[in-house]
PDB file of C-alpha atoms in Angstrom:
ATOM      1  CA  MET A   4      -5.904  10.439  37.332  1.00 78.00           C
ATOM      2  CA  THR A   5      -3.796  13.411  36.078  1.00 93.00           C
ATOM      3  CA  GLN A   6      -1.775  13.217  33.224  1.00 95.00           C
ATOM      4  CA  THR A   7       1.690  14.725  33.128  1.00 97.00           C
ATOM      5  CA  ARG A   8       4.660  15.729  30.895  1.00 97.00           C
ATOM      6  CA  ARG A   9       8.296  15.811  30.874  1.00 97.00           C
ATOM      7  CA  LEU A  10      11.668  15.566  29.171  1.00 98.00           C
ATOM      8  CA  VAL A  11      13.621  12.618  29.970  1.00 98.00           C
ATOM      9  CA  GLU A  12      17.594  12.148  29.358  1.00 96.00           C
ATOM     10  CA  VAL A  13      18.582   9.597  26.376  1.00 96.00           C
ATOM     11  CA  PRO A  14      21.974   8.962  24.985  1.00 91.00           C
ATOM     12  CA  GLY A  15      20.729  11.252  21.856  1.00 87.00           C
ATOM     13  CA  GLY A  16      19.182  13.861  23.732  1.00 96.00           C
ATOM     14  CA  ARG A  17      15.645  13.947  25.221  1.00 98.00           C
ATOM     15  CA  ILE A  18      12.560  12.084  24.997  1.00 98.00           C
ATOM     16  CA  HIS A  19       9.052  14.015  25.404  1.00 98.00           C
ATOM     17  CA  VAL A  20       6.787  12.053  27.608  1.00 98.00           C
ATOM     18  CA  ALA A  21       3.060  12.197  28.076  1.00 98.00           C
ATOM     19  CA  GLU A  22       2.021   9.922  31.627  1.00 98.00           C
ATOM     20  CA  GLN A  23      -0.725   8.694  33.319  1.00 98.00           C
ATOM     21  CA  GLY A  24      -1.691   6.164  35.993  1.00 98.00           C
ATOM     22  CA  SER A  25       0.491   3.840  37.971  1.00 97.00           C
ATOM     23  CA  GLY A  26       1.421   0.173  37.723  1.00 97.00           C
ATOM     24  CA  PRO A  27       3.404  -1.791  35.626  1.00 98.00           C
ATOM     25  CA  LEU A  28       4.666   0.191  32.500  1.00 98.00           C
ATOM     26  CA  VAL A  29       3.294   0.196  29.175  1.00 98.00           C
ATOM     27  CA  LEU A  30       5.391   2.438  26.842  1.00 99.00           C
ATOM     28  CA  LEU A  31       3.258   3.701  23.898  1.00 99.00           C
ATOM     29  CA  VAL A  32       4.912   4.755  20.522  1.00 99.00           C
ATOM     30  CA  HIS A  33       3.373   6.554  17.907  1.00 98.00           C
ATOM     31  CA  GLY A  34       3.903   6.445  14.051  1.00 98.00           C
ATOM     32  CA  PHE A  35       3.882   8.719  11.150  1.00 98.00           C
ATOM     33  CA  PRO A  36       2.834  11.540  10.982  1.00 98.00           C
ATOM     34  CA  GLU A  37       1.548  11.973  14.546  1.00 98.00           C
ATOM     35  CA  SER A  38       2.759  12.481  18.217  1.00 98.00           C
ATOM     36  CA  TRP A  39       2.199  11.174  21.464  1.00 98.00           C
ATOM     37  CA  TYR A  40      -1.658  12.521  21.198  1.00 98.00           C
ATOM     38  CA  SER A  41      -2.329   9.642  18.904  1.00 98.00           C
ATOM     39  CA  TRP A  42      -2.466   7.795  22.083  1.00 98.00           C
ATOM     40  CA  ARG A  43      -5.070  10.242  24.071  1.00 98.00           C
ATOM     41  CA  HIS A  44      -7.770   7.769  23.817  1.00 98.00           C
ATOM     42  CA  GLN A  45      -5.460   4.900  25.455  1.00 98.00           C
ATOM     43  CA  LEU A  46      -3.607   7.134  28.149  1.00 98.00           C
ATOM     44  CA  PRO A  47      -6.860   7.358  30.812  1.00 98.00           C
ATOM     45  CA  ALA A  48      -8.145   4.170  30.140  1.00 98.00           C
ATOM     46  CA  LEU A  49      -4.707   2.118  30.651  1.00 98.00           C
ATOM     47  CA  ALA A  50      -4.317   4.059  33.784  1.00 98.00           C
ATOM     48  CA  ALA A  51      -7.994   3.309  35.245  1.00 98.00           C
ATOM     49  CA  ALA A  52      -7.516  -0.325  34.314  1.00 98.00           C
ATOM     50  CA  GLY A  53      -4.342  -0.122  36.891  1.00 98.00           C
ATOM     51  CA  PHE A  54      -1.181   0.729  34.374  1.00 98.00           C
ATOM     52  CA  ARG A  55       1.350   3.333  33.983  1.00 98.00           C
ATOM     53  CA  ALA A  56       0.907   4.558  30.401  1.00 98.00           C
ATOM     54  CA  ALA A  57       3.632   6.609  29.116  1.00 98.00           C
ATOM     55  CA  ALA A  58       3.019   7.751  25.344  1.00 98.00           C
ATOM     56  CA  ILE A  59       6.602   9.302  24.089  1.00 98.00           C
ATOM     57  CA  ASP A  60       7.075  11.527  21.240  1.00 98.00           C
ATOM     58  CA  VAL A  61       9.384   9.374  18.906  1.00 98.00           C
ATOM     59  CA  ARG A  62      12.946  11.709  18.633  1.00 98.00           C
ATOM     60  CA  GLY A  63      12.071  13.862  15.747  1.00 98.00           C
ATOM     61  CA  TYR A  64       8.547  15.154  16.734  1.00 98.00           C
ATOM     62  CA  GLY A  65       7.193  17.127  19.373  1.00 98.00           C
ATOM     63  CA  ARG A  66       9.013  18.323  22.221  1.00 98.00           C
ATOM     64  CA  SER A  67      11.804  15.247  22.212  1.00 98.00           C
ATOM     65  CA  SER A  68      15.138  16.148  20.557  1.00 98.00           C
ATOM     66  CA  ALA A  69      15.198  16.439  16.572  1.00 97.00           C
ATOM     67  CA  PRO A  70      19.236  15.054  15.662  1.00 97.00           C
ATOM     68  CA  ALA A  71      20.115  17.062  12.737  1.00 95.00           C
ATOM     69  CA  ARG A  72      21.923  14.041  10.886  1.00 97.00           C
ATOM     70  CA  VAL A  73      19.580  11.380   8.992  1.00 98.00           C
ATOM     71  CA  GLU A  74      21.896   8.411  10.264  1.00 98.00           C
ATOM     72  CA  ASP A  75      20.605   9.685  13.899  1.00 98.00           C
ATOM     73  CA  TYR A  76      17.245   7.983  12.597  1.00 98.00           C
ATOM     74  CA  ARG A  77      18.133   4.659  12.489  1.00 98.00           C
ATOM     75  CA  MET A  78      16.284   1.889  14.189  1.00 98.00           C
ATOM     76  CA  LEU A  79      19.169   0.887  16.624  1.00 98.00           C
ATOM     77  CA  ALA A  80      18.652   4.568  17.788  1.00 98.00           C
ATOM     78  CA  HIS A  81      14.938   4.417  18.417  1.00 98.00           C
ATOM     79  CA  VAL A  82      15.632   1.099  20.020  1.00 98.00           C
ATOM     80  CA  ALA A  83      18.039   2.763  22.240  1.00 98.00           C
ATOM     81  CA  ASP A  84      15.594   5.671  23.545  1.00 98.00           C
ATOM     82  CA  ASN A  85      12.930   3.586  24.482  1.00 98.00           C
ATOM     83  CA  ALA A  86      15.300   1.438  26.929  1.00 98.00           C
ATOM     84  CA  ALA A  87      16.453   4.864  28.080  1.00 98.00           C
ATOM     85  CA  VAL A  88      13.142   5.962  29.049  1.00 98.00           C
ATOM     86  CA  VAL A  89      11.972   3.070  30.557  1.00 98.00           C
ATOM     87  CA  ARG A  90      15.190   3.503  33.082  1.00 97.00           C
ATOM     88  CA  ALA A  91      14.880   7.209  33.175  1.00 97.00           C
ATOM     89  CA  LEU A  92      11.177   6.252  34.507  1.00 98.00           C
ATOM     90  CA  GLY A  93      12.595   3.983  37.200  1.00 97.00           C
ATOM     91  CA  GLU A  94      11.229   0.832  35.683  1.00 98.00           C
ATOM     92  CA  ARG A  95      13.051  -2.668  35.045  1.00 96.00           C
ATOM     93  CA  SER A  96      10.911  -3.289  32.542  1.00 97.00           C
ATOM     94  CA  ALA A  97       7.770  -3.023  29.949  1.00 98.00           C
ATOM     95  CA  VAL A  98       5.483  -3.508  28.232  1.00 98.00           C
ATOM     96  CA  VAL A  99       5.830  -2.070  24.438  1.00 98.00           C
ATOM     97  CA  VAL A 100       3.171  -0.933  22.207  1.00 99.00           C
ATOM     98  CA  GLY A 101       3.731   0.581  19.075  1.00 98.00           C
ATOM     99  CA  HIS A 102       1.745   1.936  16.161  1.00 98.00           C
ATOM    100  CA  ASP A 103       2.638   2.569  12.333  1.00 98.00           C
ATOM    101  CA  TRP A 104       6.441   3.120  12.272  1.00 98.00           C
ATOM    102  CA  GLY A 105       5.763   2.992  16.139  1.00 98.00           C
ATOM    103  CA  SER A 106       5.077  -0.845  15.514  1.00 98.00           C
ATOM    104  CA  SER A 107       8.404  -1.561  13.571  1.00 98.00           C
ATOM    105  CA  ILE A 108       9.871   0.640  16.662  1.00 98.00           C
ATOM    106  CA  ALA A 109       8.024  -1.738  19.554  1.00 98.00           C
ATOM    107  CA  ALA A 110       8.806  -4.961  17.708  1.00 98.00           C
ATOM    108  CA  ASN A 111      12.282  -4.220  17.341  1.00 98.00           C
ATOM    109  CA  SER A 112      13.031  -3.267  20.771  1.00 98.00           C
ATOM    110  CA  ALA A 113      11.258  -6.210  21.780  1.00 98.00           C
ATOM    111  CA  LEU A 114      13.608  -8.399  19.373  1.00 98.00           C
ATOM    112  CA  LEU A 115      16.913  -6.264  20.464  1.00 98.00           C
ATOM    113  CA  ARG A 116      16.129  -6.017  24.169  1.00 98.00           C
ATOM    114  CA  PRO A 117      14.080  -8.743  25.667  1.00 98.00           C
ATOM    115  CA  ASP A 118      15.831  -8.218  28.594  1.00 97.00           C
ATOM    116  CA  LEU A 119      13.745  -4.722  29.312  1.00 98.00           C
ATOM    117  CA  PHE A 120      10.602  -5.276  26.873  1.00 98.00           C
ATOM    118  CA  ARG A 121       8.792  -8.242  28.261  1.00 98.00           C
ATOM    119  CA  ALA A 122       5.836  -8.311  25.841  1.00 98.00           C
ATOM    120  CA  VAL A 123       4.830  -6.116  22.572  1.00 98.00           C
ATOM    121  CA  GLY A 124       1.746  -4.949  20.921  1.00 98.00           C
ATOM    122  CA  LEU A 125       1.415  -3.892  17.605  1.00 98.00           C
ATOM    123  CA  MET A 126      -1.207  -1.661  16.103  1.00 98.00           C
ATOM    124  CA  SER A 127      -1.657  -1.370  11.855  1.00 98.00           C
ATOM    125  CA  VAL A 128       1.848  -2.842  11.064  1.00 98.00           C
ATOM    126  CA  PRO A 129       2.656  -6.439  11.328  1.00 98.00           C
ATOM    127  CA  TYR A 130       5.847  -7.671  12.397  1.00 98.00           C
ATOM    128  CA  ALA A 131       7.499  -8.968   9.475  1.00 96.00           C
ATOM    129  CA  PRO A 132      11.319 -10.118  10.127  1.00 96.00           C
ATOM    130  CA  ARG A 133      14.430  -8.719   8.264  1.00 94.00           C
ATOM    131  CA  GLY A 134      14.774 -10.273   4.825  1.00 91.00           C
ATOM    132  CA  PRO A 135      17.026 -10.778   1.791  1.00 92.00           C
ATOM    133  CA  ARG A 136      16.291  -8.346  -0.086  1.00 93.00           C
ATOM    134  CA  ARG A 137      17.431  -4.100   0.113  1.00 95.00           C
ATOM    135  CA  PRO A 138      14.241  -2.206   1.100  1.00 95.00           C
ATOM    136  CA  THR A 139      14.607   0.514  -1.559  1.00 94.00           C
ATOM    137  CA  ASP A 140      15.105  -2.016  -3.860  1.00 93.00           C
ATOM    138  CA  GLY A 141      11.686  -3.295  -3.159  1.00 91.00           C
ATOM    139  CA  PHE A 142       9.800  -0.028  -3.139  1.00 91.00           C
ATOM    140  CA  ALA A 143      11.362   0.864  -6.349  1.00 90.00           C
ATOM    141  CA  ALA A 144       9.603  -1.751  -7.927  1.00 88.00           C
ATOM    142  CA  VAL A 145       6.364  -1.256  -6.599  1.00 85.00           C
ATOM    143  CA  GLY A 146       3.925   1.149  -8.542  1.00 74.00           C
ATOM    144  CA  GLY A 147       4.881   0.770 -12.460  1.00 78.00           C
ATOM    145  CA  ASP A 148       4.243   4.152 -13.607  1.00 84.00           C
ATOM    146  CA  GLU A 149       3.938   6.205 -10.420  1.00 92.00           C
ATOM    147  CA  GLU A 150       6.064   6.411  -7.546  1.00 93.00           C
ATOM    148  CA  PHE A 151       5.681   4.501  -4.275  1.00 94.00           C
ATOM    149  CA  TYR A 152       5.134   7.123  -1.319  1.00 95.00           C
ATOM    150  CA  VAL A 153       7.934   5.425   0.820  1.00 95.00           C
ATOM    151  CA  SER A 154      10.645   6.029  -2.522  1.00 94.00           C
ATOM    152  CA  TYR A 155       9.397   9.689  -2.893  1.00 95.00           C
ATOM    153  CA  PHE A 156       9.890  10.152   1.226  1.00 97.00           C
ATOM    154  CA  GLN A 157      14.025   9.361   0.221  1.00 96.00           C
ATOM    155  CA  ALA A 158      15.349  12.345  -1.120  1.00 94.00           C
ATOM    156  CA  ARG A 159      15.566  15.181   2.137  1.00 94.00           C
ATOM    157  CA  GLY A 160      13.838  18.391   1.347  1.00 96.00           C
ATOM    158  CA  ARG A 161      11.331  17.115  -1.613  1.00 95.00           C
ATOM    159  CA  ALA A 162       8.279  15.520   0.442  1.00 97.00           C
ATOM    160  CA  GLU A 163       8.980  18.644   2.997  1.00 98.00           C
ATOM    161  CA  ALA A 164       8.264  21.190   0.080  1.00 97.00           C
ATOM    162  CA  GLU A 165       5.368  19.629  -0.548  1.00 96.00           C
ATOM    163  CA  ILE A 166       3.995  19.534   3.045  1.00 97.00           C
ATOM    164  CA  GLU A 167       5.550  22.328   5.237  1.00 97.00           C
ATOM    165  CA  PRO A 168       3.901  25.424   2.894  1.00 96.00           C
ATOM    166  CA  ASP A 169       0.272  23.869   4.191  1.00 96.00           C
ATOM    167  CA  VAL A 170       0.801  21.327   6.863  1.00 97.00           C
ATOM    168  CA  ARG A 171      -2.768  21.611   8.463  1.00 97.00           C
ATOM    169  CA  GLY A 172      -3.989  20.790   5.115  1.00 95.00           C
ATOM    170  CA  TRP A 173      -1.436  18.158   3.979  1.00 96.00           C
ATOM    171  CA  LEU A 174      -2.324  16.358   7.530  1.00 97.00           C
ATOM    172  CA  ALA A 175      -5.882  16.464   7.186  1.00 96.00           C
ATOM    173  CA  GLY A 176      -5.601  14.895   3.520  1.00 95.00           C
ATOM    174  CA  PHE A 177      -3.369  12.171   4.660  1.00 96.00           C
ATOM    175  CA  TYR A 178      -5.108  11.441   7.749  1.00 97.00           C
ATOM    176  CA  GLN A 179      -8.761  11.092   5.704  1.00 96.00           C
ATOM    177  CA  ALA A 180      -6.870   8.962   2.795  1.00 95.00           C
ATOM    178  CA  LEU A 181      -5.914   6.626   5.221  1.00 96.00           C
ATOM    179  CA  SER A 182      -8.852   6.316   7.447  1.00 96.00           C
ATOM    180  CA  ALA A 183     -11.818   3.967   6.798  1.00 95.00           C
ATOM    181  CA  GLU A 184     -13.516   6.517   4.646  1.00 90.00           C
ATOM    182  CA  GLY A 185     -10.555   7.457   2.648  1.00 91.00           C
ATOM    183  CA  GLN A 186      -9.426   6.191  -0.841  1.00 85.00           C
ATOM    184  CA  GLY A 187      -5.609   5.446  -0.173  1.00 88.00           C
ATOM    185  CA  ALA A 188      -2.954   7.583  -1.050  1.00 90.00           C
ATOM    186  CA  TYR A 189       0.273   5.615  -1.762  1.00 93.00           C
ATOM    187  CA  PHE A 190       1.481   6.462  -4.897  1.00 93.00           C
ATOM    188  CA  VAL A 191       2.864   9.390  -6.014  1.00 92.00           C
ATOM    189  CA  PRO A 192       2.180  10.724  -9.944  1.00 87.00           C
ATOM    190  CA  ARG A 193       5.659  10.965 -11.906  1.00 83.00           C
ATOM    191  CA  GLY A 194       6.450  14.635 -11.084  1.00 84.00           C
ATOM    192  CA  GLY A 195       3.183  15.138  -9.107  1.00 90.00           C
ATOM    193  CA  ARG A 196       2.959  15.430  -5.298  1.00 93.00           C
ATOM    194  CA  LEU A 197       1.490  12.855  -2.931  1.00 93.00           C
ATOM    195  CA  ARG A 198      -1.066  15.573  -2.062  1.00 92.00           C
ATOM    196  CA  ASP A 199      -2.548  15.168  -5.686  1.00 90.00           C
ATOM    197  CA  ARG A 200      -3.895  11.870  -4.519  1.00 89.00           C
ATOM    198  CA  PHE A 201      -6.147  13.585  -1.591  1.00 91.00           C
ATOM    199  CA  VAL A 202      -9.820  13.927  -1.698  1.00 84.00           C
ATOM    200  CA  LYS A 203     -10.747  17.476  -0.606  1.00 75.00           C
ATOM    201  CA  ASP A 204     -13.332  16.443   2.073  1.00 71.00           C
ATOM    202  CA  ALA A 205     -14.424  17.090   5.633  1.00 77.00           C
ATOM    203  CA  LEU A 206     -12.158  15.551   8.238  1.00 91.00           C
ATOM    204  CA  PRO A 207     -12.703  11.596   8.970  1.00 93.00           C
ATOM    205  CA  SER A 208     -14.879  11.127  11.709  1.00 92.00           C
ATOM    206  CA  TRP A 209     -12.154  10.377  14.613  1.00 96.00           C
ATOM    207  CA  LEU A 210     -10.869  13.438  13.855  1.00 97.00           C
ATOM    208  CA  THR A 211     -11.754  16.902  15.434  1.00 97.00           C
ATOM    209  CA  GLU A 212     -10.444  20.434  14.094  1.00 97.00           C
ATOM    210  CA  ALA A 213      -9.319  20.750  17.767  1.00 98.00           C
ATOM    211  CA  ASP A 214      -7.217  17.153  17.303  1.00 98.00           C
ATOM    212  CA  LEU A 215      -6.198  18.529  14.176  1.00 98.00           C
ATOM    213  CA  ASP A 216      -4.624  21.654  15.602  1.00 98.00           C
ATOM    214  CA  VAL A 217      -2.759  19.759  17.959  1.00 98.00           C
ATOM    215  CA  TYR A 218      -1.009  17.781  15.361  1.00 98.00           C
ATOM    216  CA  ALA A 219      -0.222  21.016  13.107  1.00 98.00           C
ATOM    217  CA  GLY A 220       0.858  23.183  15.612  1.00 98.00           C
ATOM    218  CA  GLU A 221       3.730  20.500  16.682  1.00 98.00           C
ATOM    219  CA  PHE A 222       4.764  19.995  12.882  1.00 98.00           C
ATOM    220  CA  GLU A 223       4.623  23.947  11.968  1.00 98.00           C
ATOM    221  CA  ARG A 224       6.849  24.314  14.671  1.00 97.00           C
ATOM    222  CA  THR A 225       9.394  21.406  14.075  1.00 97.00           C
ATOM    223  CA  GLY A 226       8.488  20.689  10.381  1.00 97.00           C
ATOM    224  CA  LEU A 227       8.593  17.015   8.922  1.00 98.00           C
ATOM    225  CA  THR A 228      12.525  16.419   8.488  1.00 98.00           C
ATOM    226  CA  GLY A 229      12.657  14.800  11.882  1.00 98.00           C
ATOM    227  CA  ALA A 230       9.346  12.831  10.648  1.00 98.00           C
ATOM    228  CA  LEU A 231      10.256  11.790   7.435  1.00 98.00           C
ATOM    229  CA  ASN A 232      14.004  10.949   8.560  1.00 98.00           C
ATOM    230  CA  ARG A 233      13.128   7.503   9.819  1.00 98.00           C
ATOM    231  CA  TYR A 234      12.029   6.463   6.230  1.00 98.00           C
ATOM    232  CA  ARG A 235      15.416   7.596   4.997  1.00 98.00           C
ATOM    233  CA  ASN A 236      16.834   4.872   7.406  1.00 98.00           C
ATOM    234  CA  VAL A 237      15.095   1.828   5.497  1.00 98.00           C
ATOM    235  CA  ASP A 238      18.071   0.824   4.025  1.00 98.00           C
ATOM    236  CA  ARG A 239      20.884   1.683   6.949  1.00 98.00           C
ATOM    237  CA  ASP A 240      18.172  -0.655   9.058  1.00 98.00           C
ATOM    238  CA  TRP A 241      18.685  -3.490   7.027  1.00 98.00           C
ATOM    239  CA  GLU A 242      22.409  -3.330   7.351  1.00 98.00           C
ATOM    240  CA  ASP A 243      22.266  -2.617  11.112  1.00 98.00           C
ATOM    241  CA  LEU A 244      20.059  -5.779  11.616  1.00 97.00           C
ATOM    242  CA  ALA A 245      21.558  -8.230   9.563  1.00 97.00           C
ATOM    243  CA  ALA A 246      22.282 -10.420  12.397  1.00 96.00           C
ATOM    244  CA  TRP A 247      18.545 -10.835  13.187  1.00 96.00           C
ATOM    245  CA  ASP A 248      17.473 -11.820   9.671  1.00 95.00           C
ATOM    246  CA  GLY A 249      14.697 -13.463   9.732  1.00 95.00           C
ATOM    247  CA  ALA A 250      14.713 -13.736  13.473  1.00 97.00           C
ATOM    248  CA  PRO A 251      10.892 -14.329  15.616  1.00 98.00           C
ATOM    249  CA  ILE A 252       9.990 -12.292  18.390  1.00 98.00           C
ATOM    250  CA  THR A 253       9.731 -14.589  21.495  1.00 98.00           C
ATOM    251  CA  GLN A 254       8.141 -12.648  24.091  1.00 98.00           C
ATOM    252  CA  PRO A 255       4.171 -12.853  24.294  1.00 98.00           C
ATOM    253  CA  ALA A 256       2.526 -10.305  21.407  1.00 98.00           C
ATOM    254  CA  LEU A 257      -0.601  -8.745  20.262  1.00 98.00           C
ATOM    255  CA  PHE A 258      -1.802  -7.732  16.941  1.00 98.00           C
ATOM    256  CA  VAL A 259      -4.980  -5.758  16.027  1.00 98.00           C
ATOM    257  CA  GLY A 260      -5.181  -3.808  12.372  1.00 98.00           C
ATOM    258  CA  GLY A 261      -8.362  -2.819  10.670  1.00 98.00           C
ATOM    259  CA  THR A 262      -9.529  -4.479   7.528  1.00 98.00           C
ATOM    260  CA  LEU A 263      -9.366  -1.463   5.486  1.00 97.00           C
ATOM    261  CA  ASP A 264      -5.925  -0.711   6.100  1.00 97.00           C
ATOM    262  CA  ALA A 265      -3.396  -1.379   3.214  1.00 94.00           C
ATOM    263  CA  SER A 266      -1.068  -2.360   5.871  1.00 95.00           C
ATOM    264  CA  THR A 267      -2.961  -5.389   6.557  1.00 96.00           C
ATOM    265  CA  THR A 268      -3.925  -6.375   3.161  1.00 94.00           C
ATOM    266  CA  TRP A 269      -0.426  -6.050   1.440  1.00 93.00           C
ATOM    267  CA  MET A 270       0.671  -7.341   4.189  1.00 96.00           C
ATOM    268  CA  ALA A 271      -1.167 -10.541   4.398  1.00 96.00           C
ATOM    269  CA  GLY A 272       1.805 -12.869   4.064  1.00 96.00           C
ATOM    270  CA  ALA A 273       3.208 -11.553   7.517  1.00 97.00           C
ATOM    271  CA  ILE A 274       0.209 -11.975   9.372  1.00 98.00           C
ATOM    272  CA  GLU A 275      -0.017 -15.330   7.992  1.00 97.00           C
ATOM    273  CA  ALA A 276       3.558 -15.934   9.208  1.00 98.00           C
ATOM    274  CA  PHE A 277       2.607 -15.066  12.562  1.00 98.00           C
ATOM    275  CA  PRO A 278       3.106 -18.876  14.320  1.00 98.00           C
ATOM    276  CA  GLN A 279       6.559 -18.802  13.263  1.00 98.00           C
ATOM    277  CA  THR A 280       7.302 -14.778  13.385  1.00 98.00           C
ATOM    278  CA  LEU A 281       5.472 -14.284  16.842  1.00 98.00           C
ATOM    279  CA  PRO A 282       4.955 -17.556  18.427  1.00 98.00           C
ATOM    280  CA  GLY A 283       4.161 -15.867  21.927  1.00 98.00           C
ATOM    281  CA  LEU A 284       1.458 -14.215  19.838  1.00 98.00           C
ATOM    282  CA  ALA A 285      -2.153 -14.238  22.126  1.00 97.00           C
ATOM    283  CA  GLY A 286      -4.374 -13.017  19.235  1.00 95.00           C
ATOM    284  CA  ALA A 287      -4.580 -11.092  15.288  1.00 98.00           C
ATOM    285  CA  HIS A 288      -7.413  -8.872  15.567  1.00 98.00           C
ATOM    286  CA  LEU A 289      -8.824  -7.680  12.281  1.00 98.00           C
ATOM    287  CA  LEU A 290     -11.302  -4.757  12.725  1.00 98.00           C
ATOM    288  CA  ASP A 291     -14.093  -5.087  10.213  1.00 98.00           C
ATOM    289  CA  GLY A 292     -14.276  -1.450   8.335  1.00 97.00           C
ATOM    290  CA  CYS A 293     -11.501  -0.151  10.383  1.00 98.00           C
ATOM    291  CA  GLY A 294      -8.841   1.882   8.382  1.00 97.00           C
ATOM    292  CA  HIS A 295      -4.794   2.650   9.298  1.00 98.00           C
ATOM    293  CA  TRP A 296      -5.234   4.867  12.643  1.00 98.00           C
ATOM    294  CA  VAL A 297      -6.644   1.671  14.974  1.00 98.00           C
ATOM    295  CA  GLN A 298      -6.285   3.492  18.244  1.00 98.00           C
ATOM    296  CA  GLN A 299      -7.926   6.558  16.990  1.00 98.00           C
ATOM    297  CA  GLU A 300     -10.760   5.111  14.922  1.00 98.00           C
ATOM    298  CA  ARG A 301     -11.925   2.710  17.229  1.00 98.00           C
ATOM    299  CA  PRO A 302     -10.573   2.948  20.740  1.00 98.00           C
ATOM    300  CA  GLY A 303     -13.360   1.378  22.885  1.00 98.00           C
ATOM    301  CA  GLU A 304     -12.485  -1.868  20.779  1.00 98.00           C
ATOM    302  CA  VAL A 305      -8.703  -1.492  21.005  1.00 98.00           C
ATOM    303  CA  ASN A 306      -8.948  -0.613  24.093  1.00 98.00           C
ATOM    304  CA  ALA A 307     -10.724  -3.208  25.486  1.00 98.00           C
ATOM    305  CA  LEU A 308      -8.095  -5.850  23.516  1.00 98.00           C
ATOM    306  CA  LEU A 309      -5.322  -4.131  25.012  1.00 98.00           C
ATOM    307  CA  ILE A 310      -6.947  -3.861  28.772  1.00 98.00           C
ATOM    308  CA  ASP A 311      -7.349  -7.922  28.603  1.00 98.00           C
ATOM    309  CA  TRP A 312      -3.876  -8.573  26.973  1.00 98.00           C
ATOM    310  CA  LEU A 313      -2.174  -6.338  29.048  1.00 98.00           C
ATOM    311  CA  ARG A 314      -3.816  -7.759  32.387  1.00 98.00           C
ATOM    312  CA  ALA A 315      -2.639 -11.660  31.143  1.00 97.00           C
ATOM    313  CA  VAL A 316       0.782 -10.547  30.128  1.00 97.00           C
ATOM    314  CA  THR A 317       1.583  -8.600  33.786  1.00 97.00           C
ATOM    315  CA  ALA A 318      -0.166 -10.832  35.714  1.00 91.00           C
ATOM    316  CA  GLY A 319       1.729 -11.239  39.074  1.00 73.00           C
ATOM    317  CA  ALA A 320       3.976  -7.834  37.852  1.00 70.00           C
TER     318      ALA A 320
END
C-alpha cells in the first residue's frame, strides 16, 4: 500500500502526517528525539492488517510547525493538535498510540478527550497520573552530585549548545545509550555534558546509517529547541492538569515496554498501579532484553501485540 504525506491544519499551525492504509484510524505519536519515522515498521504492518495508520511529526519536529514560545509546547497544546489531526483526517474517533513523550501525549489525549480517543496504547513510558509534587522539584532531588537529564534540559539553549554542533553524532550516542546494548545516559556531571556519558561505539543493531541520516537530517534543519521545549513545560503541565489530579484513564489500554529500559524500572510503581490508573488495560507487556526504543528494537513483537489489541478494541467499528 502506498504511503502518503501531507500537512494538516491545527490551531497552532500545521502538523505533518505520514499515512498508510484504510480502516479504523490509529494515530501514532513519537517521542524524543525522533519523528514520524520511528513508526516506519508499524505503518505498513498496521495498513496490511486493515487499519488507517497515521504517524505525525509532533509540533516542533520535522515538517510540523514550530512555534517560538516555550509555553506553546505545553501538554494541552499537544492534545489539541492530536484532536485537530483526527478531525482534519475526516474521522470522528481514533485509537492513539504513543512512545516516550508520545506515550504521555497519547495518555493525556485519552484522558482529556475521551470523546475522540476510544483507546490508548503506551510504549516505554507508563501512565502515571498527576501527583502532588511539582515535577522540577522532584527531578532536582534525583542524582545527588550529578544533574538529572530532565533538569539539564530545562534552561533554553544549554542542551542545544551541546547537541547542535554535531547533531548526527549526538543522536547516534543517545540512541545507543538507551538501547538494550547501551549503558544509559541519564545524569550529567556538574559542569559537563550529557554526551560525556555516551559510549563511542557502533550504532545500535536496530538502527542503520540510512535511518540515522533521516533523523539527523531533520534535526540539522530544524534544530532541537522545539523538541526540548516539551521538557520545559513539565511544571506548566502540572499546573494545567490540576483538575485531573490522580485521574485514571478508563478507555481500553495497552502497555508495551522493555525490561532494560529505565522508564520501566524507575517507574515500576506506575506499572504496579495500572489496575487503578488504567482499569481498561488489556495487557502490560515487558519485552525481555529490550531497551527504550521498543517499536524499533523489536518491531515484530510490537506489531503482533499492537495488531491483536487493535482488532479487539475496534471490532465492529
